[in-house]
XYZ file of C-alpha atoms in Angstrom:
751
model
C 48.027 -17.467 -33.047
C 49.996 -19.709 -30.723
C 51.399 -23.030 -31.753
C 48.871 -24.873 -29.588
C 45.843 -23.229 -31.253
C 47.274 -23.950 -34.703
C 47.720 -27.585 -33.747
C 44.103 -27.749 -32.522
C 42.900 -26.151 -35.778
C 44.916 -28.640 -37.823
C 43.482 -31.583 -35.868
C 39.935 -30.206 -36.232
C 40.493 -29.750 -39.964
C 41.637 -33.365 -40.257
C 38.585 -34.485 -38.262
C 36.258 -32.441 -40.485
C 37.882 -33.848 -43.632
C 37.665 -37.418 -42.332
C 34.033 -36.846 -41.274
C 33.147 -35.496 -44.712
C 34.676 -38.558 -46.385
C 32.785 -40.921 -44.067
C 29.545 -38.937 -44.423
C 29.496 -39.150 -48.218
C 30.483 -42.835 -48.404
C 27.694 -45.092 -49.654
C 28.052 -47.499 -46.717
C 27.625 -45.568 -43.503
C 29.189 -47.713 -40.809
C 29.234 -44.772 -38.393
C 25.694 -44.184 -37.156
C 26.596 -40.585 -36.357
C 26.815 -39.930 -40.112
C 23.663 -41.813 -41.062
C 20.878 -39.553 -42.350
C 17.324 -40.397 -43.450
C 16.619 -40.404 -47.182
C 13.553 -38.955 -48.836
C 10.956 -41.462 -50.068
C 10.150 -41.646 -53.773
C 7.260 -44.111 -53.714
C 7.627 -44.950 -57.406
C 11.348 -45.737 -57.051
C 11.790 -47.500 -53.728
C 14.193 -50.154 -55.073
C 17.437 -49.821 -57.062
C 17.138 -51.348 -60.539
C 18.932 -51.683 -63.851
C 17.707 -52.812 -67.297
C 20.420 -55.322 -68.332
C 19.099 -56.008 -71.842
C 17.431 -53.926 -74.542
C 15.891 -57.039 -76.119
C 13.499 -57.400 -73.172
C 13.112 -53.904 -71.683
C 10.657 -55.265 -69.117
C 13.435 -57.325 -67.475
C 14.740 -55.673 -64.299
C 17.705 -56.681 -62.163
C 19.614 -55.370 -59.168
C 22.853 -53.498 -59.804
C 25.957 -55.717 -59.692
C 27.534 -53.641 -56.904
C 24.449 -54.310 -54.732
C 24.697 -58.107 -55.014
C 25.070 -60.174 -51.835
C 26.727 -63.580 -51.790
C 24.251 -66.023 -50.317
C 25.485 -69.534 -49.631
C 22.928 -72.155 -48.645
C 20.288 -71.787 -45.975
C 21.948 -70.189 -43.002
C 20.286 -67.060 -41.598
C 20.633 -64.425 -44.331
C 19.908 -61.399 -42.118
C 21.741 -61.085 -38.801
C 19.364 -58.315 -37.617
C 22.223 -55.822 -37.368
C 24.092 -54.778 -34.251
C 22.992 -53.217 -30.996
C 24.065 -49.850 -32.445
C 21.757 -50.390 -35.435
C 18.812 -50.992 -33.113
C 19.692 -48.098 -30.817
C 19.966 -45.785 -33.837
C 16.341 -46.595 -34.690
C 15.270 -46.079 -31.067
C 17.039 -42.704 -31.030
C 15.503 -41.760 -34.400
C 11.974 -42.288 -32.981
C 10.234 -39.050 -31.924
C 8.477 -40.734 -28.930
C 5.084 -39.616 -30.239
C 2.809 -41.236 -27.625
C 3.338 -38.314 -25.253
C 1.432 -36.148 -27.782
C -0.955 -38.943 -28.840
C 0.655 -38.904 -32.289
C 1.989 -42.482 -32.214
C 0.548 -43.422 -35.587
C 2.821 -46.483 -35.684
C 0.427 -47.989 -33.109
C -2.876 -46.280 -33.882
C -2.601 -45.463 -37.592
C -2.896 -42.244 -39.572
C -6.407 -40.848 -40.011
C -8.119 -38.210 -42.122
C -10.170 -35.452 -40.490
C -13.347 -37.496 -40.982
C -11.788 -40.399 -39.064
C -11.145 -42.631 -42.072
C -7.758 -44.302 -42.406
C -5.230 -42.547 -44.627
C -3.551 -44.277 -47.557
C 0.003 -43.783 -48.788
C 0.767 -42.980 -52.472
C 0.838 -46.734 -53.224
C -2.725 -47.134 -51.960
C -1.826 -49.002 -48.759
C -3.936 -48.195 -45.696
C -1.863 -46.740 -42.850
C -3.613 -48.515 -39.970
C -0.577 -48.945 -37.747
C 0.194 -52.064 -35.724
C -2.741 -54.518 -35.839
C -1.836 -55.569 -32.277
C -1.927 -51.962 -30.958
C 1.537 -52.537 -29.527
C 2.938 -49.765 -27.315
C 5.806 -48.982 -29.666
C 6.739 -45.452 -28.650
C 6.649 -46.427 -24.968
C 8.874 -49.427 -25.744
C 11.416 -47.118 -27.385
C 11.369 -44.699 -24.453
C 12.189 -47.440 -21.942
C 14.815 -48.861 -24.284
C 16.476 -45.427 -24.447
C 16.719 -45.489 -20.670
C 18.447 -48.880 -20.832
C 15.524 -50.760 -19.240
C 15.483 -53.799 -21.520
C 13.288 -56.051 -19.363
C 10.769 -53.256 -18.740
C 10.725 -52.549 -22.478
C 9.986 -56.216 -23.226
C 7.332 -56.289 -20.495
C 5.549 -53.452 -22.307
C 5.729 -55.327 -25.608
C 4.278 -58.518 -24.104
C 1.163 -56.700 -22.861
C -0.180 -56.510 -26.417
C 2.135 -58.962 -28.150
C 3.077 -61.830 -25.819
C 4.115 -63.963 -28.802
C 6.528 -61.222 -29.988
C 9.106 -63.878 -30.893
C 6.856 -64.517 -33.909
C 6.810 -60.891 -35.094
C 9.417 -58.181 -35.630
C 12.331 -57.936 -38.043
C 11.657 -59.284 -41.574
C 8.153 -60.422 -40.553
C 5.889 -57.381 -40.264
C 6.035 -53.722 -41.233
C 2.526 -52.320 -40.636
C 4.013 -50.090 -37.941
C 6.691 -48.741 -40.315
C 4.032 -47.940 -42.909
C 2.160 -45.946 -40.253
C 5.243 -44.168 -38.865
C 4.924 -40.387 -38.562
C 7.822 -40.047 -41.053
C 5.894 -40.356 -44.328
C 8.259 -38.402 -46.603
C 11.553 -39.882 -45.411
C 12.822 -43.234 -44.140
C 10.554 -44.447 -41.323
C 11.847 -45.783 -38.019
C 12.737 -49.464 -38.452
C 10.426 -50.517 -35.621
C 10.510 -54.293 -36.287
C 14.318 -54.228 -35.929
C 14.039 -52.367 -32.620
C 11.303 -54.703 -31.358
C 13.313 -57.837 -32.133
C 16.394 -56.256 -30.510
C 14.304 -55.593 -27.388
C 13.490 -59.302 -27.243
C 16.961 -60.621 -28.111
C 18.681 -58.319 -25.596
C 16.669 -60.070 -22.879
C 17.081 -63.541 -24.415
C 20.857 -63.075 -24.396
C 20.871 -62.488 -20.638
C 21.537 -65.470 -18.354
C 18.141 -67.214 -18.072
C 16.808 -64.667 -20.559
C 14.407 -67.168 -22.113
C 12.958 -67.900 -18.675
C 12.443 -64.151 -18.121
C 10.557 -63.897 -21.418
C 8.570 -67.032 -20.587
C 7.606 -65.571 -17.207
C 6.470 -62.277 -18.739
C 4.016 -64.138 -20.991
C 2.360 -65.691 -17.909
C 2.986 -63.109 -15.167
C 3.300 -59.467 -16.113
C 2.588 -56.796 -13.469
C 2.309 -54.172 -16.234
C -0.640 -56.042 -17.764
C -3.501 -54.614 -15.719
C -6.171 -56.735 -17.418
C -4.515 -60.123 -16.941
C -1.416 -59.795 -14.725
C -1.170 -63.563 -14.149
C -2.501 -66.779 -15.672
C -5.730 -68.126 -14.173
C -6.018 -71.706 -12.876
C -7.614 -74.354 -15.096
C -11.396 -73.939 -15.197
C -12.356 -77.329 -16.634
C -13.328 -76.023 -20.096
C -11.430 -77.276 -23.151
C -10.985 -75.646 -26.555
C -9.888 -77.339 -29.777
C -7.649 -75.009 -31.808
C -7.445 -76.159 -35.431
C -4.169 -74.995 -36.965
C -0.994 -74.036 -35.098
C 0.133 -71.126 -37.225
C 0.431 -67.553 -35.899
C -3.308 -67.207 -35.203
C -3.550 -70.665 -33.628
C -0.572 -70.507 -31.290
C -1.424 -66.933 -30.213
C -5.022 -67.911 -29.465
C -3.786 -70.944 -27.519
C -1.637 -68.664 -25.354
C -4.489 -66.274 -24.526
C -6.937 -69.079 -23.725
C -4.401 -70.846 -21.494
C -3.913 -67.628 -19.532
C -7.702 -67.400 -19.126
C -7.778 -70.855 -17.550
C -8.896 -72.979 -20.495
C -7.417 -76.289 -21.518
C -6.202 -76.113 -25.127
C -5.566 -78.883 -27.625
C -4.026 -77.835 -30.930
C -4.200 -80.002 -34.050
C -2.361 -79.400 -37.311
C -2.155 -81.130 -40.659
C 1.654 -81.051 -40.562
C 3.654 -83.446 -38.461
C 4.885 -81.692 -35.327
C 8.267 -82.785 -34.019
C 8.485 -83.305 -30.241
C 10.836 -81.163 -28.145
C 13.254 -82.745 -25.632
C 11.407 -83.693 -22.438
C 13.941 -82.007 -20.163
C 13.122 -78.706 -21.897
C 9.360 -79.179 -21.596
C 9.133 -80.946 -18.244
C 7.336 -83.883 -19.891
C 4.890 -81.487 -21.557
C 4.244 -79.471 -18.434
C 3.797 -82.398 -16.052
C 6.989 -81.705 -14.113
C 9.444 -78.866 -13.610
C 11.484 -78.317 -16.802
C 15.204 -77.764 -16.895
C 15.747 -73.972 -16.886
C 17.403 -72.609 -20.018
C 20.406 -70.597 -18.841
C 21.853 -69.692 -22.233
C 19.649 -69.222 -25.283
C 22.232 -71.105 -27.395
C 21.059 -74.306 -25.654
C 17.820 -74.295 -27.668
C 18.951 -72.674 -30.930
C 20.691 -74.075 -34.013
C 22.079 -72.841 -37.314
C 19.084 -72.669 -39.650
C 20.651 -75.011 -42.208
C 20.892 -77.686 -39.483
C 17.786 -76.899 -37.414
C 15.124 -79.600 -37.176
C 11.969 -78.422 -38.955
C 9.451 -78.853 -36.163
C 6.283 -78.223 -38.190
C 5.029 -75.908 -35.442
C 4.133 -72.404 -36.598
C 2.296 -73.100 -39.839
C 3.207 -70.543 -42.501
C 6.006 -69.176 -40.292
C 7.697 -72.576 -40.541
C 7.190 -73.511 -44.183
C 6.301 -70.244 -45.928
C 8.874 -67.809 -44.575
C 12.462 -68.123 -45.714
C 15.695 -68.038 -43.723
C 15.658 -64.247 -43.848
C 13.950 -64.703 -40.455
C 15.412 -66.671 -37.551
C 13.151 -69.705 -37.153
C 14.706 -70.485 -33.784
C 12.034 -68.081 -32.547
C 9.469 -70.743 -33.505
C 11.251 -73.256 -31.289
C 10.922 -70.769 -28.427
C 7.202 -70.270 -29.069
C 6.631 -74.021 -29.241
C 8.496 -74.413 -25.956
C 6.462 -71.638 -24.289
C 3.242 -73.510 -25.048
C 4.459 -77.090 -24.631
C 5.556 -76.330 -21.072
C 1.973 -75.415 -20.160
C 0.245 -78.164 -18.200
C -3.071 -77.793 -20.035
C -1.759 -77.631 -23.591
C -1.290 -80.510 -26.017
C -0.453 -80.485 -29.721
C -1.146 -83.258 -32.235
C 0.315 -83.225 -35.733
C -0.840 -85.113 -38.807
C -4.519 -84.431 -38.080
C -6.742 -83.051 -40.840
C -9.852 -81.201 -39.693
C -12.783 -82.512 -41.711
C -10.987 -85.742 -42.514
C -9.432 -87.451 -39.507
C -11.172 -85.147 -37.053
C -14.706 -83.755 -37.476
C -16.845 -81.318 -35.510
C -18.922 -84.194 -34.165
C -15.757 -85.956 -32.962
C -14.731 -82.839 -31.030
C -18.019 -82.655 -29.141
C -17.955 -86.423 -28.509
C -14.437 -86.220 -27.046
C -15.580 -83.510 -24.624
C -14.466 -80.225 -26.182
C -16.520 -77.156 -25.276
C -15.511 -74.934 -28.198
C -13.745 -75.154 -31.569
C -11.524 -72.380 -32.940
C -10.595 -72.559 -36.632
C -7.210 -71.040 -37.523
C -6.362 -73.096 -40.590
C -4.781 -70.293 -42.623
C -5.112 -69.730 -46.350
C -6.798 -72.263 -48.608
C -6.137 -73.581 -52.082
C -3.877 -71.612 -54.430
C -5.215 -69.727 -57.431
C -4.793 -71.533 -60.748
C -3.453 -69.397 -63.616
C -5.376 -69.807 -66.845
C -2.864 -70.810 -69.492
C -2.546 -73.679 -71.930
C -0.774 -76.808 -70.592
C -0.724 -75.445 -67.045
C -0.512 -78.923 -65.494
C 2.437 -80.389 -67.394
C 5.484 -81.692 -65.553
C 7.776 -79.002 -64.189
C 4.937 -76.659 -63.182
C 3.947 -76.529 -59.522
C 2.390 -74.139 -57.038
C 4.865 -71.876 -55.228
C 3.367 -72.745 -51.835
C 3.849 -76.436 -52.649
C 7.501 -75.799 -53.549
C 8.177 -73.868 -50.326
C 6.514 -76.568 -48.213
C 8.474 -79.319 -49.953
C 11.728 -77.389 -49.535
C 11.237 -76.507 -45.866
C 9.376 -79.503 -44.449
C 11.363 -82.309 -46.073
C 14.678 -80.685 -45.225
C 15.637 -80.776 -48.915
C 18.117 -77.936 -48.371
C 20.100 -79.952 -45.811
C 23.212 -81.811 -46.874
C 22.352 -84.925 -44.842
C 18.848 -85.573 -46.222
C 17.558 -87.646 -49.119
C 14.934 -85.599 -50.936
C 13.464 -85.829 -54.412
C 12.720 -82.111 -54.735
C 14.055 -81.356 -58.222
C 14.637 -77.903 -59.672
C 16.074 -77.107 -63.106
C 17.169 -73.835 -64.635
C 15.992 -71.523 -66.098
C 13.250 -71.096 -63.501
C 10.243 -68.785 -63.679
C 7.938 -67.761 -60.850
C 4.589 -66.337 -61.957
C 3.191 -63.700 -59.606
C 4.042 -60.457 -57.876
C 3.433 -61.157 -54.205
C 5.758 -61.914 -51.320
C 5.253 -65.673 -51.779
C 6.544 -65.282 -55.329
C 9.561 -63.304 -54.116
C 10.334 -65.947 -51.485
C 9.985 -68.772 -54.019
C 12.378 -67.061 -56.430
C 15.089 -66.483 -53.814
C 14.782 -70.042 -52.489
C 15.046 -71.639 -55.942
C 18.142 -69.496 -56.509
C 19.684 -70.669 -53.218
C 18.548 -74.298 -53.482
C 19.942 -75.035 -56.942
C 23.655 -75.008 -55.933
C 22.844 -77.187 -52.901
C 20.900 -79.625 -55.077
C 23.513 -80.085 -57.816
C 26.350 -80.436 -55.299
C 24.410 -83.135 -53.454
C 23.680 -84.907 -56.741
C 27.350 -84.813 -57.742
C 28.481 -86.127 -54.366
C 25.911 -88.963 -54.312
C 26.679 -89.924 -57.912
C 30.391 -90.126 -57.149
C 29.662 -92.401 -54.187
C 27.435 -94.681 -56.283
C 29.862 -94.932 -59.206
C 32.710 -95.685 -56.805
C 30.711 -98.626 -55.442
C 28.910 -99.965 -58.536
C 30.899 -98.560 -61.456
C 29.912 -95.853 -63.907
C 28.384 -98.134 -66.526
C 25.966 -99.818 -64.123
C 25.073 -96.480 -62.536
C 24.152 -94.870 -65.867
C 22.213 -97.982 -66.922
C 19.521 -97.143 -64.342
C 18.573 -93.894 -66.129
C 16.270 -93.519 -69.127
C 17.117 -90.989 -71.852
C 15.464 -87.976 -70.186
C 16.874 -88.767 -66.747
C 20.373 -89.195 -68.191
C 20.210 -85.756 -69.833
C 19.057 -84.095 -66.615
C 21.667 -85.944 -64.580
C 24.444 -84.912 -66.953
C 23.299 -81.297 -66.641
C 23.304 -81.519 -62.834
C 26.775 -83.093 -62.768
C 28.255 -80.359 -64.982
C 26.688 -77.639 -62.859
C 27.716 -79.410 -59.656
C 31.359 -79.430 -60.772
C 31.158 -75.704 -61.565
C 29.698 -74.979 -58.110
C 32.406 -77.087 -56.482
C 35.120 -75.262 -58.446
C 33.750 -71.882 -57.327
C 33.778 -73.058 -53.707
C 37.427 -74.111 -54.053
C 38.337 -70.769 -55.658
C 36.607 -68.854 -52.867
C 38.330 -70.943 -50.177
C 41.727 -70.201 -51.686
C 40.878 -66.491 -51.924
C 39.501 -66.433 -48.375
C 36.066 -65.160 -49.389
C 32.462 -66.307 -49.765
C 31.736 -68.121 -53.060
C 29.824 -66.088 -55.639
C 27.195 -68.285 -57.292
C 25.215 -65.412 -58.837
C 27.098 -65.277 -62.195
C 26.875 -69.075 -62.528
C 23.135 -69.255 -61.811
C 22.432 -66.372 -64.171
C 24.555 -67.952 -66.914
C 22.422 -71.119 -66.636
C 19.231 -69.114 -67.164
C 18.700 -67.706 -63.696
C 15.459 -67.272 -61.779
C 12.883 -64.724 -62.922
C 9.773 -63.404 -61.213
C 7.263 -62.531 -63.939
C 4.261 -60.305 -63.216
C 1.407 -59.140 -65.443
C 1.577 -55.531 -64.208
C 4.385 -53.113 -63.356
C 6.752 -53.703 -60.453
C 5.215 -50.699 -58.655
C 1.772 -52.337 -58.910
C 2.872 -55.660 -57.422
C 1.674 -56.573 -53.909
C 5.270 -57.295 -52.852
C 6.433 -53.776 -53.797
C 3.396 -52.028 -52.317
C 3.351 -53.975 -49.057
C 7.039 -54.556 -48.381
C 9.453 -53.164 -50.961
C 12.410 -54.066 -48.696
C 11.831 -57.749 -49.507
C 11.919 -56.950 -53.236
C 15.196 -55.062 -52.760
C 16.746 -57.927 -50.761
C 15.643 -60.452 -53.404
C 17.188 -58.388 -56.210
C 20.425 -58.273 -54.189
C 20.472 -62.090 -54.294
C 20.395 -62.087 -58.100
C 16.812 -62.753 -59.205
C 15.254 -61.024 -62.223
C 11.903 -59.226 -62.229
C 9.969 -59.134 -65.502
C 6.965 -56.818 -65.624
C 3.944 -56.418 -67.919
C 3.855 -60.046 -69.088
C 0.700 -62.181 -69.037
C 1.218 -66.005 -69.243
C -0.691 -67.708 -72.062
C 0.941 -71.083 -72.714
C 3.434 -73.601 -71.350
C 5.463 -75.324 -74.077
C 6.334 -79.022 -73.473
C 9.499 -80.756 -74.678
C 9.630 -84.179 -76.327
C 9.270 -85.846 -72.910
C 6.206 -83.842 -71.875
C 8.031 -81.592 -69.405
C 7.921 -77.811 -69.592
C 10.703 -76.197 -71.632
C 9.364 -72.663 -72.162
C 6.559 -70.257 -71.295
C 4.845 -67.945 -73.763
C 3.699 -64.573 -72.435
C 1.678 -61.795 -74.013
C 3.292 -58.394 -73.635
C 0.984 -55.858 -71.971
C 1.201 -52.107 -72.429
C 0.645 -49.714 -69.526
C -1.455 -46.671 -70.451
C -0.430 -43.796 -68.200
C -3.584 -41.731 -68.817
C -5.997 -44.464 -67.707
C -3.734 -46.499 -65.434
C -4.895 -49.643 -67.293
C -3.011 -52.379 -69.152
C -3.713 -53.049 -72.825
C -3.201 -56.332 -74.648
C -0.688 -55.897 -77.460
C -1.030 -59.330 -79.052
C 2.778 -59.559 -79.067
C 4.022 -62.910 -77.756
C 7.339 -63.364 -75.951
C 8.844 -66.782 -75.214
C 10.970 -67.368 -72.118
C 12.894 -70.641 -71.635
C 11.778 -72.361 -68.426
C 12.568 -75.773 -66.985
C 10.941 -75.040 -63.622
C 7.777 -72.986 -63.168
C 6.240 -71.990 -59.841
C 2.855 -70.282 -59.751
C 2.324 -67.747 -56.963
C -0.943 -66.117 -57.993
C -2.515 -65.849 -54.551
C -4.798 -68.072 -52.495
C -8.454 -68.315 -51.563
C -9.782 -68.556 -47.975
C -9.797 -72.003 -46.406
C -13.459 -73.053 -46.334
C -12.781 -76.652 -47.391
C -14.854 -78.061 -44.496
C -17.998 -76.419 -45.914
C -17.096 -77.558 -49.451
C -16.743 -81.177 -48.286
C -19.672 -81.097 -45.840
C -22.172 -78.605 -47.321
C -24.580 -76.972 -44.907
C -22.215 -76.922 -41.923
C -21.412 -73.206 -42.201
C -22.976 -70.209 -43.896
C -20.603 -68.481 -46.336
C -20.600 -64.792 -47.291
C -22.295 -63.474 -50.436
C -19.191 -64.207 -52.554
C -18.859 -67.694 -51.036
C -15.258 -66.929 -50.126
C -15.195 -66.501 -46.339
C -17.330 -67.807 -43.512
C -20.137 -65.314 -42.821
C -19.127 -63.570 -39.559
C -21.470 -63.818 -36.577
C -21.466 -62.683 -32.977
C -22.911 -64.594 -30.051
C -25.719 -62.849 -28.158
C -28.069 -63.935 -25.401
C -31.752 -63.733 -26.334
C -34.785 -63.359 -24.090
C -34.792 -67.112 -23.499
C -31.468 -66.753 -21.694
C -29.649 -68.846 -24.302
C -26.828 -67.862 -26.634
C -27.515 -67.533 -30.363
C -25.361 -66.711 -33.386
C -26.363 -63.440 -35.076
C -24.820 -62.043 -38.269
C -22.333 -59.244 -37.565
C -19.480 -57.887 -39.697
C -17.429 -57.441 -36.515
C -18.026 -61.013 -35.317
C -15.538 -63.834 -34.755
C -17.978 -66.740 -34.951
C -19.318 -68.884 -37.768
C -23.014 -69.604 -38.209
C -22.600 -73.005 -36.533
C -24.785 -73.391 -33.435
C -25.720 -76.709 -31.831
C -26.774 -77.070 -28.177
C -25.098 -73.735 -27.400
C -21.811 -74.974 -28.806
C -20.171 -72.558 -31.232
C -17.202 -72.349 -33.589
C -15.018 -69.241 -33.934
C -12.488 -68.446 -36.671
C -9.291 -66.405 -36.996
C -6.354 -65.364 -39.167
C -6.519 -65.804 -42.935
C -9.948 -67.420 -42.496
C -11.320 -64.074 -41.293
C -12.047 -61.308 -43.846
C -10.870 -58.518 -41.509
C -7.593 -60.196 -40.531
C -6.422 -61.995 -43.673
C -3.101 -61.034 -45.196
C -0.115 -61.423 -42.915
C 1.311 -62.941 -39.745
C 0.721 -60.012 -37.413
C -2.904 -59.575 -38.529
C -3.491 -63.250 -37.814
C -2.094 -62.786 -34.315
C -4.271 -59.683 -33.876
C -7.363 -61.741 -34.684
C -6.497 -64.032 -31.767
C -5.915 -61.072 -29.449
C -9.234 -59.450 -30.344
C -11.235 -62.668 -30.626
C -10.294 -64.724 -27.568
C -12.283 -62.393 -25.277
C -15.468 -63.276 -27.170
C -14.860 -66.973 -26.492
C -14.273 -66.270 -22.796
C -17.560 -64.318 -22.608
C -19.573 -67.375 -23.699
C -18.469 -69.300 -20.614
C -18.262 -66.403 -18.132
C -21.740 -66.796 -16.589
C -21.512 -70.581 -16.358
C -18.082 -70.460 -14.704
C -19.166 -67.726 -12.271
C -22.271 -69.706 -11.265
C -20.456 -73.018 -10.957
C -17.442 -71.703 -9.079
C -13.988 -73.294 -8.989
C -13.983 -77.086 -9.171
C -11.835 -79.112 -6.740
C -8.287 -79.590 -8.058
C -8.628 -83.366 -8.422
C -11.824 -83.036 -10.440
C -10.291 -80.407 -12.744
C -7.198 -82.541 -13.312
C -9.373 -85.509 -14.178
C -11.229 -83.613 -16.945
C -8.100 -82.730 -18.910
C -6.237 -85.962 -18.119
C -9.139 -88.038 -19.466
C -9.281 -85.911 -22.622
C -5.543 -86.276 -23.167
C -5.728 -90.032 -22.626
C -8.545 -90.364 -25.175
C -6.762 -88.247 -27.785
C -3.462 -90.092 -27.320
C -5.280 -93.349 -27.922
C -7.297 -92.151 -30.918
C -4.974 -89.715 -32.717
C -1.409 -90.874 -32.159
C -0.124 -93.384 -34.700
C 2.010 -96.258 -33.407
C 3.976 -98.729 -35.532
C 2.892 -102.236 -34.528
C 4.864 -104.384 -36.953
C 7.306 -104.009 -39.865
C 7.764 -106.956 -42.217
C 9.773 -107.103 -45.463
C 7.707 -109.073 -47.981
C 10.036 -108.736 -50.994
C 13.294 -106.828 -51.646
C 11.198 -103.827 -52.756
C 7.981 -104.186 -50.701
C 7.686 -103.611 -46.951
C 4.507 -104.254 -44.948
C 4.054 -101.693 -42.152
C 1.184 -102.182 -39.696
C 0.209 -98.976 -37.904
C -2.263 -98.561 -35.045
C -4.269 -95.360 -35.607
C -7.926 -95.945 -34.589
C -9.518 -92.649 -35.652
C -7.694 -92.568 -38.989
C -8.779 -96.148 -39.683
C -12.436 -95.447 -38.864
C -12.521 -92.414 -41.165
C -11.062 -94.235 -44.181
C -13.083 -94.004 -47.392
C -12.400 -95.775 -50.713
C -9.914 -93.845 -52.844
C -8.177 -92.213 -49.905
C -4.582 -92.913 -48.915
C -2.486 -92.301 -45.827
C 0.666 -90.234 -45.690
C 3.467 -91.911 -43.753
C 6.351 -89.895 -42.274
C 8.852 -90.471 -39.504
C 10.096 -87.862 -37.039
C 13.376 -86.157 -37.825
C 14.235 -86.062 -34.119
C 14.328 -89.869 -33.979
C 15.559 -90.609 -37.523
C 18.836 -92.588 -37.518
C 21.925 -91.253 -39.303
C 23.804 -93.773 -41.468
C 27.060 -92.784 -43.193
C 26.249 -89.098 -42.851
C 22.694 -89.381 -44.187
C 19.643 -88.866 -41.995
C 17.112 -91.584 -42.855
C 14.064 -89.345 -42.903
C 11.111 -90.174 -45.125
C 9.218 -87.686 -47.204
C 5.443 -87.900 -46.998
C 4.636 -91.198 -48.729
């Protein structure tokens, strides 16, 4: 052989050797060497048993740990190459009508298949054209790809990576890693958003989309107005569809909703808004972003694993619409009733109020101090801005912490307690140092009683340890590692009465369990809570669990009678929720409930021989039993038995249900014809004027009566008229207008 051929062989040998090394490395940074792994449904997460004393305690391996600091976005959604790998991995099944990611996997008799964990493989609830999206993305047609997505999922900013995975569950790859479709979908959106005026392109596609044969453009206002109760995923998606059909939409929500800058919105759609050239103009770091309140569970229930700047975009999409208005701080059934809606001139009411009250766990002393509902903790953390360095919040967490439950809310609560504790103790240390510098240490400590002094001393010690770790990490040029510290102080444990594999979090979305374990939480299985143990001050200090034994032959859990005590200074209960039918509970006889009295009984609206519409029971219906003068009430999202469970199902309920609302008014609108522009404008303008006057709260006078008592007079007519003895008002100011004094934003919690 010649010298040249030997040189080529040597180079090829080096390349093969290098490739082999890269291929067998655990972290595959070269997508060319990435290969799908087989799925073992009983071992989808990597675990270790760190102690033999409690064999039920599971933890992530130390080499898998990630260093999370604070509340910045914890998942950067990968790179363009990551997304394109998933697109390339897809088999483009729609050409053979095998796109089960969209349509689901079915048995020969037509029933939906289940995977080995018992989860139905129904595919995307929105019937999104996933395979087609991937095909266009492969060709480099990003805008066309997004246009396809927005046909079935116009509010796609609210879905995608770390939100939904129904499509992944239904992927044709059932025995190996599925295509990460949510990652590819979000990349399709962000690739367009990152273009100059990318947000405006996305905004246009939600209103004008030539690929959407059924509704290629938004219809003009038809003079009919719909009240949407709840501005979570179901509510804001329904609002979008109804606006495009020509309806006026007013959304009300129990949370306060922060206003967006008027130059972004064009004074809420009344004038031309300033175009957004670069998406960075309307986005912020998540640990500094103003919590707008818009988005319901997406705002307060989902952690910073997901980029909540997408919620700002969705709020902006709707707020720019001329016939859309949103009012926060309005409780349906309290401030605002069905009769009020008809009196104000609404033609239809749509209920999208989400899940109802949390499930109470039966255990002794379950209401002592230190025990709270997980949903309450997440709302307090997110909506008061407790995790921000510049806020004053009284959200207190102590370690060890235990979260009871096995669902995704429990997983989220555990990770957020873990991340919040270092922020909390550092803030406490910093504030205490400021106070002692001004008033002296003796006077500062004199304000505390015995219990408070103990807790404060604990926080100060932990705060100094956190500060020292930050300094060490800065000197070493790396991220601080708080995991060993938190675990040494007792850590955060998620405790479930069954096995990990039986938990809803594992069965529905094991990736979230894996990510949580990487942040340092513990998972304890087969433990049933029986009693909370109080300390001498009446606060929780431990939980007693009964150990359960799993019987492989029967698949059941046996009581062993063996009690195990876990120290716990903070307890969050995440044992599920019940449907939100509080209106019927408070005003019996308004709606008919189902046989279990859990959900509203579903009805459909049909026209009888008398030519009038009537509500008739139907399992496929979107309407409640309410019927007065041909006015009806529909319901969506977690309120609906067919669509309860997750964000994307809630949005699907809006997609499938809005058409039924449109049908009610179709004949009347066709007979009446289009009203003159001035008359149409007057209908909505008068409604808006009335609601502004009745619902918006204005501060009339503030007077300091004593050094500790302030008299605040507020003008809020509807709230005042609905007052009943024993009720109280919650007072909050807007974060957008809260002044900042010496680095602290003067924002009130709900008082």
